[in-house]
């Protein structure tokens, strides 16, 4: 029992260390969230901190590597952004809307909460059709990973990441245009 407690403490210490060494990188990634008005609460620091709180509460969270941790953090930030967009849509409050600066490579304009929800739905559909392409989009867009890091994380070649990234971007763009 005591050995398990020490193992859990060691895993938590490793996770704390991963968070601290990736914090600035995650914050830069979260800076894609722009203030849409005075009432905006999801600034980059808040987004990263909320993601960390969510991750820290996960009882069995273990990150295999720095890249794996960034992918987990990206997923948490995506979920937080979706929840914020849903709250804004449900509240139908006027004023500033959550604005996300999409990667130019996706060829998408900044989104309103409704547009961001459409992206999430399209990404979920892509995950059903081609899970690896969805992982590539999530890793590159939400995780801020480059092609080499994405290839290493998914254990595929960089050529595969390039090819599937192009296909996934085209598919998402078509889905989002159709959804408008």
Coordinates of N, CA, C and O in Angstrom, one line a residue:
X1 N 0.8 -1.2 0.0 CA 0.0 0.0 0.0 C 0.9 1.3 0.0 O 0.6 2.2 -0.8
X2 N 1.9 1.2 0.9 CA 2.8 2.4 1.0 C 3.6 2.6 -0.3 O 3.8 3.7 -0.8
X3 N 4.0 1.4 -1.0 CA 4.7 1.5 -2.3 C 3.8 2.2 -3.3 O 4.3 2.9 -4.1
X4 N 2.5 1.8 -3.3 CA 1.6 2.4 -4.3 C 1.5 3.9 -4.1 O 1.4 4.7 -5.1
X5 N 1.5 4.4 -2.8 CA 1.4 5.8 -2.5 C 2.6 6.5 -3.1 O 2.5 7.6 -3.7
X6 N 3.8 5.9 -2.9 CA 5.0 6.6 -3.4 C 5.0 6.6 -4.9 O 5.5 7.5 -5.5
X7 N 4.5 5.5 -5.5 CA 4.5 5.5 -7.0 C 3.5 6.5 -7.5 O 3.8 7.2 -8.5
X8 N 2.4 6.7 -6.9 CA 1.4 7.7 -7.3 C 2.0 9.1 -7.1 O 1.8 10.0 -8.0
X9 N 2.7 9.3 -6.0 CA 3.4 10.6 -5.8 C 4.5 10.9 -6.8 O 4.6 12.0 -7.3
X10 N 5.2 9.8 -7.2 CA 6.2 10.0 -8.3 C 5.6 10.3 -9.6 O 6.1 11.2 -10.4
X11 N 4.5 9.7 -9.9 CA 3.8 10.0 -11.2 C 3.2 11.4 -11.2 O 3.3 12.1 -12.2
X12 N 2.7 11.8 -10.1 CA 2.2 13.2 -10.0 C 3.3 14.2 -10.1 O 3.2 15.2 -10.7
X13 N 4.5 13.9 -9.5 CA 5.6 14.8 -9.6 C 6.1 14.9 -11.0 O 6.4 16.0 -11.5
X14 N 6.1 13.8 -11.7 CA 6.5 13.8 -13.1 C 5.5 14.6 -14.0 O 5.9 15.4 -14.8
X15 N 4.2 14.5 -13.7 CA 3.2 15.2 -14.4 C 3.4 16.7 -14.1 O 3.3 17.6 -15.0
X16 N 3.6 17.1 -12.8 CA 3.9 18.5 -12.4 C 5.1 19.0 -13.2 O 5.0 20.2 -13.7
X17 N 6.1 18.2 -13.3 CA 7.3 18.7 -14.0 C 7.0 18.9 -15.5 O 7.4 19.9 -16.0
X18 N 6.3 18.0 -16.1 CA 5.9 18.2 -17.5 C 5.1 19.5 -17.7 O 5.3 20.2 -18.7
X19 N 4.2 19.7 -16.8 CA 3.4 21.0 -16.9 C 4.3 22.2 -16.8 O 4.2 23.1 -17.6
X20 N 5.2 22.2 -15.8 CA 6.0 23.4 -15.7 C 7.0 23.6 -16.8 O 7.2 24.8 -17.2
X21 N 7.5 22.6 -17.5 CA 8.4 22.8 -18.6 C 7.7 23.1 -19.9 O 8.3 23.6 -20.8
X22 N 6.4 22.8 -20.0 CA 5.6 23.1 -21.2 C 4.7 24.3 -21.0 O 4.0 24.7 -21.9
X23 N 4.7 24.9 -19.8 CA 3.7 25.9 -19.5 C 3.8 27.1 -20.5 O 2.8 27.5 -21.1
X24 N 5.0 27.6 -20.8 CA 5.1 28.8 -21.7 C 4.6 28.4 -23.1 O 4.0 29.2 -23.8
X25 N 5.0 27.2 -23.5 CA 4.6 26.7 -24.8 C 3.1 26.6 -24.9 O 2.5 27.0 -25.9
X26 N 2.5 26.0 -23.9 CA 1.0 25.9 -23.8 C 0.4 27.2 -23.8 O -0.7 27.5 -24.4
X27 N 1.0 28.2 -23.1 CA 0.4 29.5 -23.0 C 0.5 30.2 -24.4 O -0.5 30.9 -24.8
X28 N 1.6 30.0 -25.1 CA 1.7 30.6 -26.4 C 0.6 30.0 -27.3 O 0.0 30.7 -28.1
X29 N 0.4 28.7 -27.2 CA -0.6 28.0 -28.0 C -2.0 28.6 -27.6 O -2.8 28.9 -28.5
X30 N -2.3 28.8 -26.3 CA -3.6 29.3 -25.9 C -3.8 30.7 -26.3 O -4.9 31.2 -26.3
X31 N -2.7 31.4 -26.7 CA -2.8 32.8 -27.1 C -3.6 33.0 -28.4 O -3.9 34.1 -28.8
X32 N -3.9 31.8 -29.0 CA -4.8 31.9 -30.2 C -6.2 32.3 -29.8 O -7.0 32.7 -30.7
X33 N -6.5 32.3 -28.5 CA -7.8 32.8 -28.0 C -7.6 34.3 -27.8 O -6.8 34.7 -27.1
X34 N -8.4 35.0 -28.5 CA -8.3 36.5 -28.4 C -9.5 37.0 -27.6 O -10.6 36.5 -27.6
X35 N -9.3 38.1 -27.0 CA -10.3 38.8 -26.2 C -11.4 39.3 -27.2 O -11.1 40.0 -28.1
X36 N -12.6 38.9 -26.9 CA -13.7 39.3 -27.8 C -14.5 40.4 -27.1 O -15.5 41.0 -27.7
X37 N -14.2 40.8 -25.9 CA -14.9 41.8 -25.2 C -14.5 41.8 -23.7 O -13.7 41.0 -23.3
X38 N -15.0 42.8 -23.0 CA -14.6 43.0 -21.6 C -14.9 41.8 -20.8 O -14.3 41.6 -19.8
X39 N -16.0 41.1 -21.1 CA -16.4 40.0 -20.3 C -15.7 38.7 -20.6 O -16.0 37.7 -20.0
X40 N -14.8 38.7 -21.5 CA -14.1 37.4 -21.9 C -13.3 36.9 -20.7 O -12.4 37.6 -20.2
X41 N -13.5 35.7 -20.3 CA -12.8 35.1 -19.2 C -11.7 34.1 -19.6 O -10.9 33.7 -18.8
X42 N -11.8 33.6 -20.8 CA -10.8 32.6 -21.3 C -9.6 33.2 -22.0 O -9.4 33.1 -23.2
X43 N -8.8 34.0 -21.2 CA -7.6 34.5 -21.8 C -6.6 33.3 -21.8 O -6.8 32.3 -21.2
X44 N -5.4 33.5 -22.5 CA -4.5 32.4 -22.6 C -4.1 31.8 -21.2 O -4.0 30.6 -21.0
X45 N -3.8 32.6 -20.2 CA -3.4 32.1 -18.9 C -4.5 31.3 -18.3 O -4.3 30.2 -17.8
X46 N -5.7 31.9 -18.3 CA -6.9 31.2 -17.7 C -7.1 29.8 -18.4 O -7.4 28.8 -17.8
X47 N -7.0 29.8 -19.8 CA -7.2 28.6 -20.5 C -6.2 27.5 -20.1 O -6.6 26.3 -19.8
X48 N -4.9 27.8 -20.0 CA -3.9 26.9 -19.6 C -4.1 26.4 -18.2 O -4.0 25.2 -17.9
X49 N -4.4 27.4 -17.3 CA -4.6 27.0 -15.9 C -5.8 26.1 -15.7 O -5.8 25.2 -14.9
X50 N -6.9 26.4 -16.4 CA -8.1 25.6 -16.3 C -7.8 24.2 -16.9 O -8.3 23.2 -16.3
X51 N -7.1 24.1 -18.0 CA -6.7 22.8 -18.5 C -5.9 22.0 -17.5 O -6.1 20.8 -17.3
X52 N -4.9 22.7 -16.8 CA -4.1 22.0 -15.8 C -5.0 21.5 -14.7 O -4.8 20.4 -14.2
X53 N -5.9 22.4 -14.2 CA -6.8 21.9 -13.1 C -7.6 20.7 -13.5 O -7.7 19.8 -12.7
X54 N -8.0 20.7 -14.7 CA -8.8 19.5 -15.2 C -7.9 18.3 -15.2 O -8.2 17.2 -14.8
X55 N -6.7 18.5 -15.7 CA -5.7 17.3 -15.8 C -5.3 16.9 -14.4 O -5.1 15.7 -14.2
X56 N -5.0 17.8 -13.5 CA -4.6 17.5 -12.2 C -5.6 16.7 -11.4 O -5.3 15.9 -10.5
X57 N -6.9 16.8 -11.7 CA -8.0 16.1 -11.1 C -8.1 14.7 -11.6 O -8.8 13.9 -11.0
X58 N -7.5 14.4 -12.8 CA -7.7 13.1 -13.4 C -6.9 12.1 -12.6 O -5.7 12.2 -12.5
X59 N -7.5 11.1 -11.9 CA -6.8 10.2 -11.0 C -5.8 9.3 -11.6 O -4.8 9.0 -11.0
X60 N -6.0 8.9 -12.8 CA -5.0 8.0 -13.5 C -4.2 8.5 -14.6 O -3.8 7.8 -15.5
X61 N -4.1 9.9 -14.6 CA -3.4 10.5 -15.8 C -1.9 10.2 -15.7 O -1.3 10.5 -14.7
X62 N -1.4 9.7 -16.8 CA 0.0 9.5 -16.9 C 0.4 9.9 -18.3 O -0.1 9.4 -19.3
X63 N 1.5 10.7 -18.4 CA 2.0 11.1 -19.7 C 3.2 10.3 -20.0 O 4.2 10.3 -19.2
X64 N 3.3 9.7 -21.1 CA 4.4 8.9 -21.5 C 5.6 9.8 -21.9 O 6.8 9.4 -21.8
X65 N 5.4 11.0 -22.4 CA 6.4 11.8 -22.9 C 5.9 13.3 -22.9 O 4.8 13.5 -22.7
X66 N 6.9 14.2 -23.2 CA 6.5 15.6 -23.3 C 5.4 15.8 -24.4 O 4.5 16.5 -24.3
X67 N 5.7 15.1 -25.6 CA 4.7 15.2 -26.7 C 3.3 14.7 -26.3 O 2.3 15.3 -26.6
X68 N 3.3 13.5 -25.6 CA 2.1 12.9 -25.1 C 1.4 13.9 -24.2 O 0.1 14.1 -24.3
X69 N 2.1 14.5 -23.3 CA 1.5 15.5 -22.4 C 0.9 16.7 -23.1 O -0.2 17.1 -22.8
X70 N 1.6 17.2 -24.1 CA 1.1 18.3 -24.9 C -0.2 17.9 -25.6 O -1.1 18.7 -25.7
X71 N -0.3 16.7 -26.1 CA -1.5 16.2 -26.7 C -2.6 16.1 -25.7 O -3.8 16.5 -26.0
X72 N -2.3 15.6 -24.5 CA -3.4 15.6 -23.5 C -3.8 17.0 -23.1 O -5.0 17.2 -23.0
X73 N -2.9 17.9 -23.0 CA -3.2 19.3 -22.6 C -4.0 19.9 -23.8 O -5.0 20.7 -23.5
X74 N -3.7 19.6 -25.0 CA -4.4 20.1 -26.1 C -5.9 19.7 -26.1 O -6.8 20.4 -26.4
X75 N -6.1 18.4 -25.8 CA -7.4 17.9 -25.7 C -8.2 18.6 -24.6 O -9.4 19.0 -24.8
X76 N -7.6 18.8 -23.5 CA -8.2 19.5 -22.4 C -8.6 20.9 -22.8 O -9.7 21.4 -22.5
X77 N -7.7 21.6 -23.5 CA -8.0 23.0 -23.9 C -9.1 23.0 -24.9 O -10.0 23.9 -24.9
X78 N -9.1 22.0 -25.8 CA -10.2 22.0 -26.8 C -11.6 21.8 -26.1 O -12.5 22.5 -26.4
X79 N -11.6 20.9 -25.1 CA -12.8 20.7 -24.3 C -13.3 22.0 -23.6 O -14.5 22.3 -23.6
X80 N -12.3 22.7 -23.0 CA -12.7 23.9 -22.3 C -13.2 25.0 -23.3 O -14.2 25.7 -23.0
X81 N -12.6 25.1 -24.5 CA -13.1 26.0 -25.5 C -14.5 25.7 -25.9 O -15.3 26.6 -26.1
X82 N -14.7 24.4 -26.1 CA -16.1 24.0 -26.6 C -17.1 24.3 -25.5 O -18.2 24.7 -25.8
X83 N -16.8 24.0 -24.2 CA -17.7 24.3 -23.1 C -18.0 25.8 -23.1 O -19.1 26.1 -22.9
X84 N -17.0 26.6 -23.2 CA -17.2 28.0 -23.2 C -18.1 28.5 -24.4 O -19.0 29.3 -24.2
X85 N -17.8 27.9 -25.5 CA -18.7 28.3 -26.7 C -20.1 27.8 -26.5 O -21.0 28.6 -26.8
X86 N -20.3 26.6 -25.9 CA -21.7 26.2 -25.6 C -22.4 27.1 -24.6 O -23.6 27.4 -24.8
X87 N -21.7 27.5 -23.6 CA -22.3 28.4 -22.6 C -22.7 29.7 -23.3 O -23.7 30.2 -23.0
X88 N -21.8 30.2 -24.1 CA -22.1 31.5 -24.8 C -23.3 31.3 -25.7 O -24.2 32.2 -25.8
X89 N -23.4 30.2 -26.4 CA -24.5 30.0 -27.3 C -25.8 29.8 -26.5 O -26.8 30.3 -26.9
X90 N -25.7 29.0 -25.4 CA -26.9 28.8 -24.6 C -27.4 30.0 -24.0 O -28.6 30.2 -23.9
X91 N -26.5 30.9 -23.5 CA -26.9 32.1 -22.9 C -27.4 33.2 -23.8 O -28.1 34.1 -23.4
X92 N -27.0 33.1 -25.1 CA -27.4 34.1 -26.1 C -27.1 35.5 -25.6 O -27.9 36.4 -25.8
X93 N -26.0 35.7 -24.9 CA -25.7 37.0 -24.4 C -25.1 37.8 -25.6 O -24.4 37.3 -26.4
X94 N -25.4 39.1 -25.6 CA -24.8 39.9 -26.6 C -23.4 40.3 -26.2 O -22.9 39.8 -25.2
X95 N -22.8 41.1 -27.0 CA -21.4 41.6 -26.6 C -20.4 40.7 -27.2 O -20.6 40.0 -28.2
X96 N -19.2 40.7 -26.6 CA -18.1 40.0 -27.1 C -18.2 38.5 -27.2 O -18.7 37.9 -26.3
X97 N -17.8 38.0 -28.3 CA -17.9 36.5 -28.5 C -16.5 36.0 -28.4 O -15.5 36.6 -28.7
X98 N -16.4 34.7 -28.1 CA -15.1 34.0 -28.0 C -14.6 34.0 -29.5 O -15.3 33.5 -30.4
X99 N -13.4 34.5 -29.7 CA -12.8 34.4 -31.0 C -11.5 33.6 -31.0 O -10.7 33.7 -30.1
X100 N -11.4 32.7 -31.9 CA -10.3 31.8 -32.0 C -9.6 32.1 -33.3 O -10.3 32.0 -34.4
X101 N -8.4 32.3 -33.3 CA -7.6 32.6 -34.6 C -7.2 31.2 -35.1 O -6.3 30.6 -34.6
X102 N -7.9 30.8 -36.1 CA -7.6 29.5 -36.7 C -6.3 29.6 -37.5 O -6.0 30.6 -38.1
X103 N -5.7 28.4 -37.5 CA -4.4 28.3 -38.3 C -4.7 28.6 -39.7 O -5.7 28.2 -40.3
X104 N -3.9 29.5 -40.3 CA -4.1 29.9 -41.7 C -4.2 28.7 -42.7 O -4.9 28.7 -43.7
X105 N -3.5 27.6 -42.2 CA -3.5 26.4 -43.1 C -4.9 25.8 -43.2 O -5.1 25.0 -44.1
X106 N -5.7 26.0 -42.2 CA -7.1 25.4 -42.3 C -7.9 26.3 -43.2 O -9.0 25.9 -43.6
X107 N -7.5 27.5 -43.6 CA -8.2 28.4 -44.5 C -9.6 28.7 -43.9 O -10.5 28.7 -44.7
X108 N -9.6 29.0 -42.7 CA -10.9 29.3 -42.0 C -10.8 30.7 -41.4 O -9.7 31.0 -40.8
X109 N -11.9 31.4 -41.3 CA -11.8 32.7 -40.6 C -11.9 32.5 -39.1 O -12.3 31.4 -38.7
X110 N -11.6 33.5 -38.3 CA -11.9 33.4 -36.9 C -13.3 33.0 -36.7 O -14.2 33.4 -37.4
X111 N -13.6 32.2 -35.7 CA -14.9 31.7 -35.5 C -15.7 32.4 -34.4 O -15.1 32.9 -33.4
X112 N -17.0 32.4 -34.5 CA -17.9 32.7 -33.5 C -18.0 31.5 -32.6 O -17.6 30.4 -33.0
X113 N -18.7 31.6 -31.5 CA -18.9 30.3 -30.7 C -19.6 29.3 -31.6 O -19.3 28.1 -31.5
X114 N -20.6 29.7 -32.4 CA -21.3 28.7 -33.3 C -20.3 28.1 -34.3 O -20.4 26.9 -34.6
X115 N -19.4 28.9 -34.8 CA -18.5 28.4 -35.8 C -17.5 27.4 -35.1 O -17.1 26.4 -35.7
X116 N -17.1 27.7 -33.9 CA -16.2 26.9 -33.2 C -16.9 25.5 -32.8 O -16.3 24.5 -32.9
X117 N -18.2 25.6 -32.5 CA -18.9 24.4 -32.2 C -19.1 23.5 -33.5 O -19.0 22.3 -33.5
X118 N -19.2 24.2 -34.7 CA -19.3 23.5 -35.9 C -17.9 22.8 -36.2 O -17.9 21.7 -36.7
X119 N -16.8 23.5 -35.9 CA -15.5 22.9 -36.1 C -15.4 21.6 -35.2 O -14.9 20.6 -35.6
X120 N -15.9 21.7 -33.9 CA -15.8 20.6 -33.0 C -16.6 19.4 -33.5 O -16.2 18.3 -33.5
X121 N -17.8 19.7 -34.0 CA -18.7 18.6 -34.6 C -18.0 18.0 -35.8 O -18.0 16.8 -36.0
X122 N -17.4 18.8 -36.7 CA -16.8 18.3 -37.8 C -15.6 17.5 -37.5 O -15.3 16.4 -38.1
X123 N -14.8 17.9 -36.5 CA -13.7 17.1 -36.0 C -14.1 15.8 -35.4 O -13.4 14.8 -35.6
X124 N -15.2 15.8 -34.7 CA -15.7 14.5 -34.1 C -16.1 13.6 -35.3 O -15.9 12.4 -35.2
X125 N -16.7 14.1 -36.3 CA -17.1 13.3 -37.5 C -15.9 12.8 -38.2 O -15.8 11.6 -38.6
X126 N -14.9 13.6 -38.3 CA -13.6 13.2 -38.9 C -13.0 12.0 -38.1 O -12.5 11.1 -38.6
X127 N -13.1 12.1 -36.8 CA -12.6 11.1 -35.9 C -13.3 9.8 -36.1 O -12.7 8.7 -36.0
X128 N -14.6 9.8 -36.4 CA -15.3 8.6 -36.7 C -14.8 8.0 -38.1 O -14.7 6.8 -38.2
X129 N -14.6 8.9 -39.0 CA -14.2 8.4 -40.4 C -12.7 8.0 -40.5 O -12.4 7.0 -41.1
X130 N -11.9 8.8 -39.9 CA -10.4 8.6 -39.9 C -9.8 9.1 -38.6 O -9.4 10.3 -38.6
X131 N -9.7 8.3 -37.6 CA -9.2 8.7 -36.3 C -7.8 9.3 -36.4 O -7.5 10.3 -35.7
X132 N -6.9 8.8 -37.3 CA -5.6 9.3 -37.3 C -5.6 10.8 -37.9 O -4.8 11.6 -37.4
X133 N -6.4 11.0 -38.9 CA -6.5 12.4 -39.4 C -7.0 13.3 -38.3 O -6.5 14.5 -38.2
X134 N -7.9 12.9 -37.6 CA -8.5 13.8 -36.5 C -7.4 14.0 -35.4 O -7.2 15.1 -34.9
X135 N -6.6 13.0 -35.1 CA -5.5 13.1 -34.2 C -4.4 14.1 -34.7 O -3.9 14.9 -34.0
X136 N -4.2 14.1 -36.0 CA -3.2 15.0 -36.6 C -3.7 16.4 -36.5 O -3.0 17.3 -36.1
X137 N -5.0 16.6 -36.8 CA -5.6 18.0 -36.7 C -5.5 18.5 -35.3 O -5.1 19.6 -35.0
X138 N -5.9 17.6 -34.3 CA -5.9 18.0 -32.9 C -4.5 18.3 -32.4 O -4.3 19.3 -31.7
X139 N -3.6 17.5 -32.8 CA -2.2 17.7 -32.4 C -1.6 18.9 -33.0 O -0.9 19.7 -32.3
X140 N -1.9 19.2 -34.3 CA -1.3 20.3 -34.9 C -2.0 21.6 -34.5 O -1.3 22.6 -34.2
X141 N -3.3 21.6 -34.6 CA -4.1 22.8 -34.3 C -4.1 23.1 -32.8 O -3.8 24.2 -32.4
X142 N -4.7 22.2 -32.0 CA -4.9 22.5 -30.6 C -3.6 22.2 -29.8 O -3.4 22.9 -28.8
X143 N -2.8 21.3 -30.3 CA -1.5 21.0 -29.5 C -0.3 21.8 -29.9 O 0.7 21.8 -29.3
X144 N -0.4 22.5 -31.1 CA 0.7 23.3 -31.6 C 1.9 22.5 -32.0 O 3.0 23.0 -32.1
X145 N 1.7 21.2 -32.2 CA 2.9 20.4 -32.6 C 3.2 20.6 -34.1 O 2.3 20.8 -34.9
X146 N 4.5 20.6 -34.4 CA 4.9 20.7 -35.8 C 4.8 19.3 -36.5 O 4.4 18.3 -35.8
X147 N 5.1 19.2 -37.7 CA 4.9 17.9 -38.5 C 5.8 16.8 -37.9 O 5.4 15.7 -37.7
X148 N 7.1 17.2 -37.5 CA 8.0 16.2 -37.0 C 7.5 15.7 -35.6 O 7.5 14.4 -35.4
X149 N 7.0 16.6 -34.8 CA 6.5 16.2 -33.5 C 5.3 15.3 -33.6 O 5.1 14.3 -32.9
X150 N 4.4 15.7 -34.5 CA 3.2 14.9 -34.8 C 3.5 13.5 -35.3 O 2.9 12.5 -34.8
X151 N 4.5 13.4 -36.2 CA 4.9 12.1 -36.7 C 5.4 11.3 -35.6 O 5.1 10.1 -35.5
X152 N 6.3 11.8 -34.7 CA 6.8 11.1 -33.6 C 5.8 10.6 -32.7 O 5.8 9.5 -32.2
X153 N 4.8 11.5 -32.3 CA 3.8 11.1 -31.4 C 2.9 10.0 -31.9 O 2.6 9.1 -31.2
X154 N 2.6 10.1 -33.2 CA 1.7 9.1 -33.8 C 2.4 7.9 -34.4 O 1.8 7.0 -34.9
X155 N 3.7 8.0 -34.3 CA 4.6 6.9 -34.8 C 4.3 6.6 -36.3 O 4.1 5.4 -36.7
X156 N 4.3 7.7 -37.1 CA 4.2 7.5 -38.6 C 5.2 8.4 -39.2 O 5.9 9.2 -38.5
X157 N 5.4 8.4 -40.5 CA 6.4 9.2 -41.2 C 5.9 10.6 -41.3 O 4.7 10.9 -41.3
X158 N 6.8 11.5 -41.5 CA 6.4 12.9 -41.7 C 5.7 13.1 -43.0 O 4.7 13.9 -43.1
X159 N 6.0 12.3 -44.0 CA 5.2 12.3 -45.3 C 3.8 11.9 -45.0 O 2.9 12.5 -45.6
X160 N 3.5 11.0 -44.2 CA 2.2 10.6 -43.9 C 1.4 11.7 -43.2 O 0.3 12.0 -43.5
X161 N 2.1 12.4 -42.2 CA 1.5 13.5 -41.6 C 1.1 14.6 -42.6 O 0.0 15.2 -42.6
X162 N 2.1 15.0 -43.4 CA 1.9 16.0 -44.5 C 0.6 15.6 -45.3 O -0.3 16.4 -45.5
X163 N 0.6 14.4 -45.8 CA -0.5 13.9 -46.7 C -1.8 14.0 -46.0 O -2.8 14.5 -46.5
X164 N -1.9 13.4 -44.8 CA -3.1 13.3 -44.1 C -3.6 14.7 -43.5 O -4.8 14.9 -43.4
X165 N -2.6 15.6 -43.2 CA -2.9 16.9 -42.8 C -3.6 17.7 -43.9 O -4.6 18.3 -43.7
X166 N -3.1 17.5 -45.2 CA -3.7 18.2 -46.3 C -5.2 17.7 -46.5 O -6.1 18.4 -46.8
X167 N -5.3 16.3 -46.5 CA -6.6 15.7 -46.7 C -7.6 16.2 -45.6 O -8.8 16.6 -45.9
X168 N -7.2 16.1 -44.4 CA -8.0 16.5 -43.3 C -8.4 18.0 -43.3 O -9.6 18.3 -43.1
X169 N -7.5 18.9 -43.7 CA -7.8 20.3 -43.8 C -8.9 20.5 -44.9 O -9.8 21.3 -44.7
X170 N -8.7 19.8 -46.0 CA -9.6 20.0 -47.1 C -11.0 19.5 -46.7 O -12.0 20.1 -47.0
X171 N -11.1 18.3 -46.0 CA -12.3 17.7 -45.6 C -13.0 18.7 -44.6 O -14.2 18.9 -44.7
X172 N -12.2 19.2 -43.6 CA -12.8 20.1 -42.6 C -13.3 21.4 -43.3 O -14.4 21.8 -42.9
X173 N -12.6 21.9 -44.2 CA -13.0 23.2 -44.8 C -14.3 22.9 -45.6 O -15.2 23.8 -45.5
X174 N -14.4 21.8 -46.3 CA -15.7 21.5 -47.0 C -16.8 21.3 -46.1 O -17.9 21.8 -46.3
X175 N -16.6 20.6 -45.0 CA -17.6 20.4 -44.0 C -18.1 21.7 -43.4 O -19.3 21.9 -43.1
X176 N -17.2 22.6 -43.0 CA -17.5 23.8 -42.4 C -18.2 24.8 -43.4 O -19.1 25.5 -43.0
X177 N -17.8 24.7 -44.6 CA -18.6 25.6 -45.6 C -20.0 25.0 -45.8 O -20.9 25.8 -45.9
X178 N -20.1 23.7 -45.8 CA -21.5 23.1 -45.9 C -22.3 23.4 -44.7 O -23.5 23.6 -44.8
X179 N -21.7 23.5 -43.5 CA -22.5 23.8 -42.3 C -23.0 25.2 -42.2 O -23.9 25.5 -41.4
X180 N -22.4 26.1 -42.9 CA -22.8 27.5 -42.8 C -24.1 27.7 -43.4 O -24.9 27.7 -43.9

